[in-house]
Amino acid sequence: MNNPTLELQIQTLPDGPGVYQYYDKEGKILYVGKAKNLKKRVSSYFNKIHDTAKTNVLVKKIVTIKHIVVPTETDALLLENNLIKTLMPRYNVLLKDDKSYPWICIKKEPFSRIFTTRRMVKDGSEYFGPYTSFKTVHTILDLIKELYPLRTCNYDLSKSNIESGKFKVCLEYHIGNCKGPCEGYESLEEYQKQVDAIREILKGNFKESMKDFKKLMTNLAKEMRFEEAQKIKEKIEILENYQSRSTIINPKITNIDVFSIVSDESAAFVNFLQISHGSIIRSHTMEIKKKLDETDEELLELAIIELRERFQLLSKEIIVPFEVDLGEKIKVTVPQLGDKKQILDLSIRNAKFYRIEQLKQLQIVDPDRHANRIMAQMQKDLRLPKEPRHIECFDNSNIQGTNPVAACVVFKDGKPSKKDYRHFNIKTVEGPDDFASMTEVVYRRYKRLLDENEPLPQLIIIDGGKGQLSSALKSIDELGLRGKITIIGIAKRLEELFYPGDSIPLYLDKKSETLKVIQQLRNEAHRFGITFHRDKRSKSALNSSMESIPGIGEKTMMALIQHFKSVKRLKLATEKEISDVIGVSKAKKITDFYKTN
């Protein structure tokens, strides 16, 4: 039997932790996953229909299942991460990062040199990093140079070479940047003391250096060597300045890594902060493109394993926004308040800012992709059957019941389409009846679109709560559009959305992009409706104050009102005063009219 059936392959899977691999009929790798219980996890793929189309497509393609059993879940996590990187399956999130990051190296040699490198050589030298920005590396190296005079040459400073007088001091010695170990002016012991202090600084611990410098400064001052004491004081200031710039949290928090995640429909952003001796010594954000609508938990677990490996993090405790499963060796903390919560919030803020930055760039570089992302997000948030590429929003304006009007604004691909905006004068409703007005306007709008064979929107938003929504629904039912268009109402408190036949509103996250688009729609509808209402009101106010005078048009009357400021003053004006504005013949008509009336 060359290839057993899937059922048989699943039945023979073990119940322990491990990693599974799915292959298609050509023997190509499709997906790699980890599980606490291999049999349960793999079965779950085949015994239900999944929420996302992509997962259903994946399941249809699976022909062969391979697995590797491991002793613990931690091993499963590490193995999964390594397999994804080597096999690069089509349906897995690839956490690829092709950048090589800079390290700071303390070379294993007598009189160690300290320099930056992108290559790690396994010769017993110490490497600190990797740093995510060269700027940070240069700042640290400049700091070290300011504090400790180290050699920059690459001579082999063995004891025999120094004693035989093989080397001569260079310019660095004469300008005071090096103490001349090559000619034996500085002992190995003294030099290595400096290297030890630098090692502590690279670990984020400034306390020791600070203490040593302060002691040295006091001793020099006691010996009346004030110029030298002043130089040491400057070094202390440099250290203090650097330390205050690296964010200080709480000196008690040490050797902890913080991870947080912010995600939308298509991607997630994971931020990581490394804390040492109470200050942040590293921050890095990575973007992960989603493949199978993975949960934040899955993505964060994957990212933590990858980042810990990439940056060689050995901390025993991590801070995260929710529980994640990383095995027994790592303590996982989900803080609710205090210093640890503050630093988690800082990490989340970093992830959000990074995401906003990326989206802004995307909006400029690829506006279509930006629109597609927002549409997919809105479809998910508002539980729509289709993406709302075409949205219409209705708003009624009647102030003190006069001049009832309504506005309909149209958004296409999440942006206002002003040429499609429409105003409505309410025709069939007497007096201020918002509900009846809404029924009339919605009916007229969609009757017309149907008659003219125009495309219908995927989403209608009614500005108002349940009452307005059910009024609009009457017309939708009458036109036979129920089920063809989604219609929702927004209450005064904007984040409450009402759906037909559901008395409990849906609440949207105040910061979501879906809410931003809806907010923009509503504001546009208000603005557009109120402008029309004002124009109409001022016209009717003018008409009611001006009697219609035979032979005198609206324009002439407007010119007169503007000149005389009111109808009363116009009635009292002489024929001469009026003729100065509009000419003799029209002036005579007006004065005659007022005389006879």
Coordinates of C-alpha atoms in Angstrom, one line a residue:
M1 CA 0.0 0.0 0.0
N2 CA 1.9 3.0 -1.2
N3 CA -0.2 5.8 0.3
P4 CA -2.7 5.0 3.1
T5 CA -5.9 7.0 3.3
L6 CA -6.0 10.2 5.4
E7 CA -8.3 8.6 8.0
L8 CA -5.8 5.8 8.5
Q9 CA -2.9 8.3 8.7
I10 CA -4.8 10.3 11.4
Q11 CA -5.8 7.2 13.4
T12 CA -2.1 6.1 13.7
L13 CA -1.0 9.5 15.0
P14 CA 0.3 9.6 18.6
D15 CA -1.4 11.5 21.4
G16 CA 1.8 13.3 22.6
P17 CA 3.4 16.6 21.7
G18 CA 5.1 17.0 18.3
V19 CA 5.2 18.7 14.9
Y20 CA 3.1 17.7 11.9
Q21 CA 3.7 18.4 8.2
Y22 CA 1.1 18.4 5.4
Y23 CA 2.0 17.5 1.8
D24 CA 0.0 17.7 -1.4
K25 CA -0.3 15.0 -4.1
E26 CA 3.0 16.2 -5.8
G27 CA 4.8 15.7 -2.4
K28 CA 5.2 19.5 -2.0
I29 CA 5.1 20.8 1.6
L30 CA 1.9 22.8 2.4
Y31 CA 2.0 23.5 6.1
V32 CA 4.0 22.8 9.3
G33 CA 2.3 23.1 12.7
K34 CA 3.0 22.1 16.3
A35 CA 0.6 20.4 18.8
K36 CA 0.3 19.4 22.4
N37 CA -1.6 16.4 21.2
L38 CA -0.8 15.5 17.6
K39 CA -3.9 13.3 17.0
K40 CA -6.4 15.8 18.4
R41 CA -4.9 18.8 16.5
V42 CA -4.6 17.1 13.1
S43 CA -8.1 15.6 13.4
S44 CA -9.6 19.1 14.1
Y45 CA -8.5 20.1 10.5
F46 CA -10.6 17.4 8.9
N47 CA -13.8 17.2 11.1
K48 CA -15.2 20.7 10.5
I49 CA -15.7 23.4 7.9
H50 CA -13.4 26.3 8.7
D51 CA -14.2 30.0 8.9
T52 CA -11.7 31.0 6.3
A53 CA -11.7 30.0 2.7
K54 CA -7.9 29.6 2.7
T55 CA -8.0 27.0 5.4
N56 CA -10.7 25.0 3.6
V57 CA -8.6 25.1 0.4
L58 CA -5.5 23.9 2.3
V59 CA -7.4 21.0 3.8
K60 CA -8.6 19.9 0.4
K61 CA -5.1 19.7 -0.9
I62 CA -3.7 17.5 1.9
V63 CA -2.7 14.0 0.8
T64 CA 0.1 13.0 3.2
I65 CA 0.7 13.8 6.8
K66 CA 4.1 13.3 8.4
H67 CA 4.9 13.9 12.0
I68 CA 7.9 14.2 14.4
V69 CA 7.3 13.4 18.1
V70 CA 9.2 15.5 20.7
P71 CA 9.6 15.3 24.5
T72 CA 8.1 18.7 25.4
E73 CA 6.0 21.5 23.9
T74 CA 9.0 23.8 24.1
D75 CA 10.9 21.4 21.8
A76 CA 7.8 21.4 19.5
L77 CA 7.9 25.2 19.3
L78 CA 11.6 25.3 18.4
L79 CA 11.3 22.5 15.9
E80 CA 8.3 24.1 14.2
N81 CA 10.2 27.4 13.8
N82 CA 13.2 25.7 12.3
L83 CA 11.2 23.6 9.9
I84 CA 9.2 26.6 8.7
K85 CA 12.5 28.4 8.0
T86 CA 14.1 25.5 6.1
L87 CA 11.0 24.1 4.3
M88 CA 9.2 27.4 3.7
P89 CA 5.7 25.9 3.3
R90 CA 3.2 27.8 1.3
Y91 CA 0.5 28.2 4.0
N92 CA 2.8 29.1 6.9
V93 CA 3.6 32.6 8.1
L94 CA 7.3 33.2 7.1
L95 CA 9.1 35.3 9.7
K96 CA 11.9 36.2 7.3
D97 CA 14.3 38.9 8.0
D98 CA 17.1 39.1 5.5
K99 CA 18.9 41.9 7.3
S100 CA 22.1 41.0 9.1
Y101 CA 22.2 43.1 12.3
P102 CA 25.3 44.7 13.8
W103 CA 26.9 43.3 17.0
I104 CA 29.5 44.8 19.3
C105 CA 32.4 42.5 19.8
I106 CA 34.9 42.3 22.7
K107 CA 37.7 40.4 21.0
K108 CA 39.3 37.5 22.8
E109 CA 42.9 38.7 22.9
P110 CA 45.3 40.4 25.3
F111 CA 44.3 44.1 25.5
S112 CA 40.9 43.4 23.9
R113 CA 39.7 45.6 21.0
I114 CA 36.0 46.6 21.0
F115 CA 34.4 47.1 17.6
T116 CA 31.2 46.6 15.6
T117 CA 30.7 43.7 13.2
R118 CA 28.0 41.9 11.2
R119 CA 29.7 38.5 11.4
M120 CA 30.0 36.4 14.5
V121 CA 33.2 34.4 14.6
K122 CA 33.2 31.5 17.1
D123 CA 36.7 32.2 18.5
G124 CA 35.7 32.8 22.2
S125 CA 35.1 36.5 21.6
E126 CA 32.1 38.1 23.3
Y127 CA 29.3 39.5 21.2
F128 CA 26.6 41.9 22.4
G129 CA 23.5 42.5 20.3
P130 CA 22.4 42.3 17.7
Y131 CA 21.3 45.9 17.6
T132 CA 18.4 46.9 15.4
S133 CA 19.9 50.2 14.4
F134 CA 23.4 51.3 13.6
K135 CA 22.7 54.6 15.3
T136 CA 22.4 52.9 18.6
V137 CA 25.7 51.1 18.0
H138 CA 27.6 54.2 17.1
T139 CA 26.1 56.1 20.2
I140 CA 27.3 53.3 22.5
L141 CA 30.8 53.1 20.9
D142 CA 31.1 56.9 21.1
L143 CA 30.1 56.7 24.8
I144 CA 32.7 54.0 25.4
K145 CA 35.4 56.0 23.6
E146 CA 34.6 59.1 25.7
L147 CA 34.8 57.1 28.9
Y148 CA 37.7 54.7 28.4
P149 CA 40.9 55.1 26.3
L150 CA 41.2 51.8 24.4
R151 CA 43.6 50.8 21.6
T152 CA 42.3 50.8 18.0
C153 CA 45.3 49.1 16.4
N154 CA 45.3 45.4 15.5
Y155 CA 48.8 44.5 16.7
D156 CA 49.3 41.2 18.5
L157 CA 50.1 42.6 21.9
S158 CA 51.6 39.4 23.4
K159 CA 53.9 39.8 26.4
S160 CA 57.0 38.8 24.4
N161 CA 56.1 41.3 21.6
I162 CA 55.8 44.2 24.0
E163 CA 58.9 43.3 25.9
S164 CA 61.0 43.0 22.7
G165 CA 60.0 46.6 21.8
K166 CA 58.4 45.5 18.5
F167 CA 55.8 48.3 18.4
K168 CA 55.9 52.1 18.8
V169 CA 53.1 54.3 20.1
C170 CA 51.0 56.1 17.4
L171 CA 49.1 59.4 17.2
E172 CA 46.2 58.0 19.2
Y173 CA 48.6 57.8 22.2
H174 CA 49.9 61.4 21.7
I175 CA 46.4 62.9 21.5
G176 CA 45.3 60.9 24.7
N177 CA 42.9 58.4 23.1
C178 CA 45.1 55.4 24.1
K179 CA 47.5 54.8 27.0
G180 CA 50.1 53.0 25.0
P181 CA 49.9 49.3 26.0
C182 CA 52.0 48.5 22.9
E183 CA 55.1 50.0 24.6
G184 CA 54.1 48.7 28.0
Y185 CA 52.9 52.1 29.3
E186 CA 49.6 50.4 30.5
S187 CA 49.5 47.1 32.2
L188 CA 47.2 44.3 31.0
E189 CA 45.5 44.2 34.4
E190 CA 44.6 48.0 34.2
Y191 CA 43.4 47.6 30.6
Q192 CA 41.2 44.6 31.4
K193 CA 39.6 46.5 34.3
Q194 CA 38.3 49.0 31.7
V195 CA 37.1 46.1 29.5
D196 CA 35.1 44.7 32.5
A197 CA 33.5 48.1 33.1
I198 CA 32.6 48.3 29.4
R199 CA 31.1 44.8 29.5
E200 CA 28.7 46.0 32.3
I201 CA 27.7 49.1 30.3
L202 CA 26.9 46.9 27.3
K203 CA 24.7 44.8 29.5
G204 CA 22.9 48.0 30.5
N205 CA 24.4 48.3 33.9
F206 CA 25.9 51.8 34.4
K207 CA 26.1 51.7 38.2
E208 CA 29.6 50.2 38.5
S209 CA 31.2 52.7 36.1
M210 CA 29.4 55.6 37.8
K211 CA 30.7 54.4 41.2
D212 CA 34.3 54.0 40.0
F213 CA 34.3 57.4 38.3
K214 CA 32.8 59.2 41.3
K215 CA 35.5 57.5 43.6
L216 CA 38.2 58.6 41.2
M217 CA 36.9 62.1 41.0
T218 CA 36.8 62.5 44.8
N219 CA 40.4 61.1 45.1
L220 CA 41.7 63.5 42.5
A221 CA 40.0 66.4 44.1
K222 CA 41.5 65.5 47.5
E223 CA 44.9 65.4 45.9
M224 CA 44.2 68.9 44.5
R225 CA 44.4 67.6 40.9
F226 CA 41.4 69.6 39.9
E227 CA 41.9 69.6 36.1
E228 CA 42.0 65.8 36.0
A229 CA 39.0 65.7 38.4
Q230 CA 37.1 68.0 36.1
K231 CA 37.7 65.6 33.2
I232 CA 36.3 62.7 35.2
K233 CA 33.3 64.9 36.1
E234 CA 32.6 65.4 32.4
K235 CA 32.7 61.6 31.9
I236 CA 30.1 61.2 34.7
E237 CA 27.9 63.7 33.0
I238 CA 28.3 61.9 29.7
L239 CA 27.2 58.7 31.4
E240 CA 24.3 60.3 33.2
N241 CA 23.1 62.0 30.0
Y242 CA 23.2 58.7 28.1
Q243 CA 21.5 56.8 30.9
S244 CA 18.6 59.4 31.0
R245 CA 18.1 59.0 27.3
S246 CA 17.7 55.3 27.5
T247 CA 14.3 54.9 29.0
I248 CA 14.5 54.1 32.7
I249 CA 11.7 52.1 34.1
N250 CA 12.4 50.6 37.4
P251 CA 15.9 49.5 38.5
K252 CA 14.3 46.4 40.1
I253 CA 13.1 45.1 36.7
T254 CA 16.0 43.4 35.1
N255 CA 16.6 40.9 32.3
I256 CA 13.1 40.8 31.1
D257 CA 11.8 40.7 27.5
V258 CA 8.4 42.3 26.6
F259 CA 6.4 41.3 23.6
S260 CA 3.1 42.8 22.3
I261 CA 1.0 42.4 19.2
V262 CA -1.3 44.6 17.2
S263 CA -3.1 43.1 14.2
D264 CA -5.7 43.7 11.5
E265 CA -7.2 41.7 8.7
S266 CA -4.1 41.0 6.7
A267 CA -1.1 41.5 9.0
A268 CA 0.2 41.6 12.5
F269 CA 2.9 43.8 14.1
V270 CA 4.9 42.3 17.0
N271 CA 7.0 44.7 19.1
F272 CA 9.7 43.5 21.4
L273 CA 11.5 45.4 24.2
Q274 CA 14.6 44.1 26.0
I275 CA 15.0 45.4 29.6
S276 CA 18.2 45.2 31.5
H277 CA 19.0 46.9 34.8
G278 CA 15.8 48.9 34.7
S279 CA 16.3 50.4 31.2
I280 CA 15.3 49.5 27.7
I281 CA 18.4 48.4 25.8
R282 CA 16.6 47.3 22.6
S283 CA 13.4 47.7 20.8
H284 CA 12.3 46.0 17.5
T285 CA 9.1 45.7 15.6
M286 CA 8.4 43.1 13.0
E287 CA 5.5 42.8 10.5
I288 CA 3.9 39.4 9.9
K289 CA 1.7 38.8 6.8
K290 CA -1.2 36.5 7.7
K291 CA -1.8 33.4 5.7
L292 CA -4.6 31.5 7.3
D293 CA -6.3 34.1 9.5
E294 CA -4.1 33.1 12.4
T295 CA -5.0 34.2 15.9
D296 CA -2.9 36.8 17.8
E297 CA -1.9 34.0 20.2
E298 CA -0.5 31.8 17.4
L299 CA 1.4 34.7 15.8
L300 CA 2.8 36.0 19.1
E301 CA 4.1 32.5 20.1
L302 CA 5.8 32.1 16.7
A303 CA 7.3 35.6 16.9
I304 CA 8.6 35.2 20.4
I305 CA 10.4 32.0 19.5
E306 CA 11.9 33.6 16.4
L307 CA 13.0 36.8 18.1
R308 CA 14.5 35.0 21.1
E309 CA 16.5 32.9 18.7
R310 CA 17.4 35.8 16.4
F311 CA 18.6 38.1 19.2
Q312 CA 19.9 35.3 21.4
L313 CA 17.7 36.3 24.3
L314 CA 18.2 34.1 27.4
S315 CA 15.9 35.9 29.9
K316 CA 13.9 33.6 32.1
E317 CA 10.8 35.9 32.2
I318 CA 8.8 37.5 29.5
I319 CA 5.9 40.0 29.7
V320 CA 3.0 39.6 27.3
P321 CA -0.6 41.0 26.8
F322 CA -2.2 37.5 27.2
E323 CA -1.2 34.0 28.1
V324 CA 1.0 32.2 25.7
D325 CA 2.4 28.7 25.8
L326 CA 6.2 28.6 25.7
G327 CA 7.0 25.6 27.8
E328 CA 8.1 25.3 31.4
K329 CA 11.5 27.1 31.3
I330 CA 10.1 30.5 30.6
K331 CA 8.0 32.4 33.2
V332 CA 5.2 34.2 31.4
T333 CA 3.7 37.3 33.1
V334 CA 0.5 39.1 32.0
P335 CA 0.6 42.3 34.1
Q336 CA -2.6 44.0 35.2
L337 CA -1.1 47.1 36.8
G338 CA 2.2 48.6 38.0
D339 CA 5.6 49.1 36.3
K340 CA 5.3 45.9 34.3
K341 CA 1.9 47.0 32.9
Q342 CA 3.3 50.4 32.0
I343 CA 6.1 48.8 30.0
L344 CA 3.7 46.5 28.2
D345 CA 1.6 49.5 27.2
L346 CA 4.8 51.2 25.9
S347 CA 5.5 48.1 23.8
I348 CA 1.9 48.1 22.4
R349 CA 2.3 51.8 21.6
N350 CA 5.5 51.1 19.7
A351 CA 3.7 48.3 17.7
K352 CA 0.8 50.7 16.9
F353 CA 3.0 53.5 15.8
Y354 CA 5.0 51.2 13.6
R355 CA 1.7 49.9 12.0
I356 CA 0.4 53.4 11.4
E357 CA 3.8 54.4 9.8
Q358 CA 3.6 51.3 7.5
L359 CA 0.0 52.0 6.6
K360 CA 0.8 55.7 5.7
Q361 CA 3.6 54.5 3.5
L362 CA 1.3 51.9 1.9
Q363 CA -1.4 54.6 1.3
I364 CA 1.1 56.6 -0.7
V365 CA 2.8 53.8 -2.5
D366 CA -0.1 51.5 -3.2
P367 CA -3.5 53.1 -2.6
D368 CA -5.4 50.1 -4.0
R369 CA -3.9 47.8 -1.5
H370 CA -4.8 50.2 1.3
A371 CA -8.5 50.3 0.1
N372 CA -8.6 46.5 -0.2
R373 CA -7.4 46.2 3.4
I374 CA -10.0 48.6 4.8
M375 CA -12.7 46.9 2.8
A376 CA -11.7 43.5 4.1
Q377 CA -11.6 44.9 7.7
M378 CA -15.1 46.5 7.3
Q379 CA -16.6 43.3 6.0
K380 CA -15.3 41.4 9.0
D381 CA -16.2 44.0 11.6
L382 CA -19.7 44.6 10.3
R383 CA -20.3 40.9 9.5
L384 CA -21.2 41.6 5.9
P385 CA -21.7 39.0 3.2
K386 CA -19.7 41.2 0.8
E387 CA -17.1 43.9 0.9
P388 CA -18.9 47.3 1.3
R389 CA -17.3 48.8 -1.8
H390 CA -20.3 51.1 -2.3
I391 CA -21.9 52.6 0.9
E392 CA -24.8 55.1 1.2
C393 CA -25.7 57.0 4.3
F394 CA -28.9 58.9 5.0
D395 CA -29.5 61.9 7.3
N396 CA -32.7 63.9 8.0
S397 CA -32.5 67.6 8.7
N398 CA -35.5 69.5 9.9
I399 CA -35.0 72.3 12.4
Q400 CA -38.1 73.3 14.4
G401 CA -40.0 71.3 11.8
T402 CA -39.5 73.7 9.0
N403 CA -38.3 72.9 5.5
P404 CA -37.8 69.1 6.0
V405 CA -34.9 67.9 3.7
A406 CA -32.8 64.8 3.6
A407 CA -29.3 64.0 2.4
C408 CA -27.7 60.8 0.9
V409 CA -23.9 60.6 0.8
V410 CA -22.1 57.9 -1.1
F411 CA -18.7 56.4 -0.4
K412 CA -16.9 54.2 -2.9
D413 CA -13.8 52.1 -1.8
G414 CA -13.9 53.9 1.6
K415 CA -13.7 57.4 0.1
P416 CA -16.4 60.1 -0.6
S417 CA -17.8 60.0 -4.1
K418 CA -19.2 63.6 -4.2
K419 CA -20.7 63.4 -7.6
D420 CA -23.1 60.7 -6.4
Y421 CA -24.4 62.7 -3.3
R422 CA -28.1 63.6 -3.5
H423 CA -30.5 66.0 -1.7
F424 CA -34.2 65.3 -1.2
N425 CA -37.1 67.7 -0.5
I426 CA -39.6 65.8 1.6
K427 CA -42.8 65.8 -0.5
T428 CA -45.4 63.5 1.1
V429 CA -44.9 64.2 4.8
E430 CA -46.7 67.1 6.5
G431 CA -44.8 68.6 9.6
P432 CA -41.8 67.3 11.4
D433 CA -42.0 63.5 11.1
D434 CA -38.5 62.0 10.9
F435 CA -39.6 58.4 10.6
A436 CA -42.1 59.0 7.7
S437 CA -39.5 61.3 6.0
M438 CA -36.9 58.5 6.2
T439 CA -39.4 56.0 4.7
E440 CA -40.1 58.4 1.8
V441 CA -36.4 59.2 1.0
V442 CA -35.2 55.6 1.1
Y443 CA -38.0 54.5 -1.2
R444 CA -37.4 57.3 -3.7
R445 CA -33.6 56.7 -3.8
Y446 CA -33.8 53.0 -4.5
K447 CA -36.9 53.1 -6.7
R448 CA -34.9 55.4 -8.9
L449 CA -31.7 53.3 -8.9
L450 CA -33.8 50.2 -9.8
D451 CA -35.7 52.1 -12.5
E452 CA -32.5 53.4 -14.1
N453 CA -30.7 50.1 -13.7
E454 CA -28.0 51.8 -11.6
P455 CA -25.7 49.6 -9.3
L456 CA -27.1 49.2 -5.7
P457 CA -24.9 49.7 -2.7
Q458 CA -23.7 46.8 -0.5
L459 CA -24.4 48.7 2.7
I460 CA -26.9 51.4 3.7
I461 CA -26.3 53.3 6.9
I462 CA -29.2 55.1 8.6
D463 CA -28.3 57.9 10.9
G464 CA -30.6 57.2 13.8
G465 CA -31.4 54.4 16.2
K466 CA -34.0 51.6 15.9
G467 CA -37.0 53.8 14.9
Q468 CA -35.2 55.3 11.9
L469 CA -33.9 51.9 10.9
S470 CA -37.3 50.3 10.9
S471 CA -38.8 53.2 8.9
A472 CA -36.1 52.7 6.2
L473 CA -36.7 49.0 6.3
K474 CA -40.3 49.5 5.3
S475 CA -39.2 50.9 1.9
I476 CA -36.5 48.3 1.5
D477 CA -39.1 45.5 2.0
E478 CA -41.6 47.3 -0.4
L479 CA -38.9 47.4 -3.1
G480 CA -38.0 43.7 -2.5
L481 CA -34.4 44.5 -1.5
R482 CA -34.4 42.8 1.9
G483 CA -31.4 40.4 1.9
K484 CA -29.8 42.0 -1.2
I485 CA -28.5 45.0 0.7
T486 CA -27.3 45.1 4.3
I487 CA -28.8 48.0 6.2
I488 CA -27.7 49.2 9.7
G489 CA -28.6 52.1 11.9
I490 CA -26.1 54.2 14.0
A491 CA -27.3 55.6 17.3
K492 CA -26.3 59.0 18.7
R493 CA -23.4 57.3 20.5
L494 CA -21.8 56.4 17.2
E495 CA -20.2 53.2 18.3
E496 CA -23.6 51.5 18.7
L497 CA -24.7 49.8 15.5
F498 CA -28.3 48.4 15.1
Y499 CA -29.1 45.6 12.8
P500 CA -32.7 44.7 11.7
G501 CA -34.4 42.3 14.0
D502 CA -31.7 42.5 16.7
S503 CA -32.5 44.6 19.8
I504 CA -28.9 44.4 21.1
P505 CA -26.5 46.8 19.3
L506 CA -23.1 45.8 18.0
Y507 CA -20.3 47.8 19.6
L508 CA -17.3 48.8 17.5
D509 CA -13.9 49.4 19.0
K510 CA -13.5 53.2 19.3
K511 CA -10.1 53.0 17.5
S512 CA -11.1 50.8 14.7
E513 CA -10.7 51.9 11.1
T514 CA -14.3 50.7 10.4
L515 CA -15.6 53.1 12.9
K516 CA -13.5 55.9 11.4
V517 CA -15.1 55.3 7.9
I518 CA -18.6 55.2 9.5
Q519 CA -17.8 58.4 11.4
Q520 CA -16.6 60.1 8.2
L521 CA -19.8 59.0 6.4
R522 CA -22.0 60.4 9.2
N523 CA -20.2 63.7 9.4
E524 CA -20.4 64.1 5.6
A525 CA -24.1 63.3 5.7
H526 CA -24.6 65.9 8.4
R527 CA -22.6 68.6 6.6
F528 CA -24.2 68.0 3.3
G529 CA -27.7 67.8 4.7
I530 CA -27.4 70.9 6.9
T531 CA -25.9 73.1 4.1
F532 CA -28.9 72.3 1.9
H533 CA -31.3 72.9 4.8
R534 CA -29.8 76.3 5.6
D535 CA -30.0 77.4 1.9
K536 CA -33.6 76.3 1.8
R537 CA -34.5 78.0 5.1
S538 CA -32.9 81.3 4.2
K539 CA -34.6 81.3 0.8
S540 CA -38.0 80.7 2.4
A541 CA -37.4 83.2 5.1
L542 CA -36.7 85.8 2.4
N543 CA -39.7 84.8 0.3
S544 CA -42.1 85.1 3.3
S545 CA -40.8 88.6 4.1
M546 CA -41.0 89.9 0.5
E547 CA -44.4 90.2 -1.1
S548 CA -44.4 89.3 -4.8
I549 CA -44.5 92.5 -6.7
P550 CA -45.7 92.2 -10.3
G551 CA -42.8 92.8 -12.8
I552 CA -40.1 92.5 -10.0
G553 CA -38.0 89.3 -9.9
E554 CA -36.2 87.6 -7.1
K555 CA -32.7 89.0 -8.1
T556 CA -33.9 92.6 -8.0
M557 CA -35.6 92.1 -4.7
M558 CA -32.4 90.5 -3.3
A559 CA -30.4 93.5 -4.4
L560 CA -32.8 95.9 -2.7
I561 CA -32.9 93.9 0.6
Q562 CA -29.1 93.9 0.6
H563 CA -29.0 97.6 0.1
F564 CA -31.8 98.7 2.5
K565 CA -31.1 95.8 4.9
S566 CA -34.9 95.1 5.5
V567 CA -38.3 95.2 3.8
K568 CA -39.5 97.8 6.4
R569 CA -36.8 100.3 5.3
L570 CA -37.5 99.6 1.7
K571 CA -41.2 100.6 2.2
L572 CA -40.1 103.9 3.7
A573 CA -37.5 104.7 0.9
T574 CA -38.2 107.4 -1.7
E575 CA -38.5 106.6 -5.4
K576 CA -35.2 108.4 -6.0
E577 CA -33.3 106.2 -3.4
I578 CA -34.7 103.1 -5.0
S579 CA -34.0 104.1 -8.6
D580 CA -30.4 104.7 -7.6
V581 CA -30.1 101.0 -7.0
I582 CA -32.3 99.4 -9.7
G583 CA -33.2 102.0 -12.2
V584 CA -36.2 104.3 -12.7
S585 CA -38.9 102.0 -14.3
K586 CA -38.5 99.2 -11.7
A587 CA -38.4 101.8 -8.9
K588 CA -41.8 103.2 -10.0
K589 CA -43.4 99.7 -10.0
I590 CA -42.2 99.2 -6.4
T591 CA -43.4 102.6 -5.0
D592 CA -46.8 102.2 -6.9
F593 CA -47.2 98.8 -5.3
Y594 CA -46.6 100.0 -1.8
K595 CA -48.9 103.1 -2.3
T596 CA -51.8 101.0 -3.4
N597 CA -51.3 98.4 -0.7

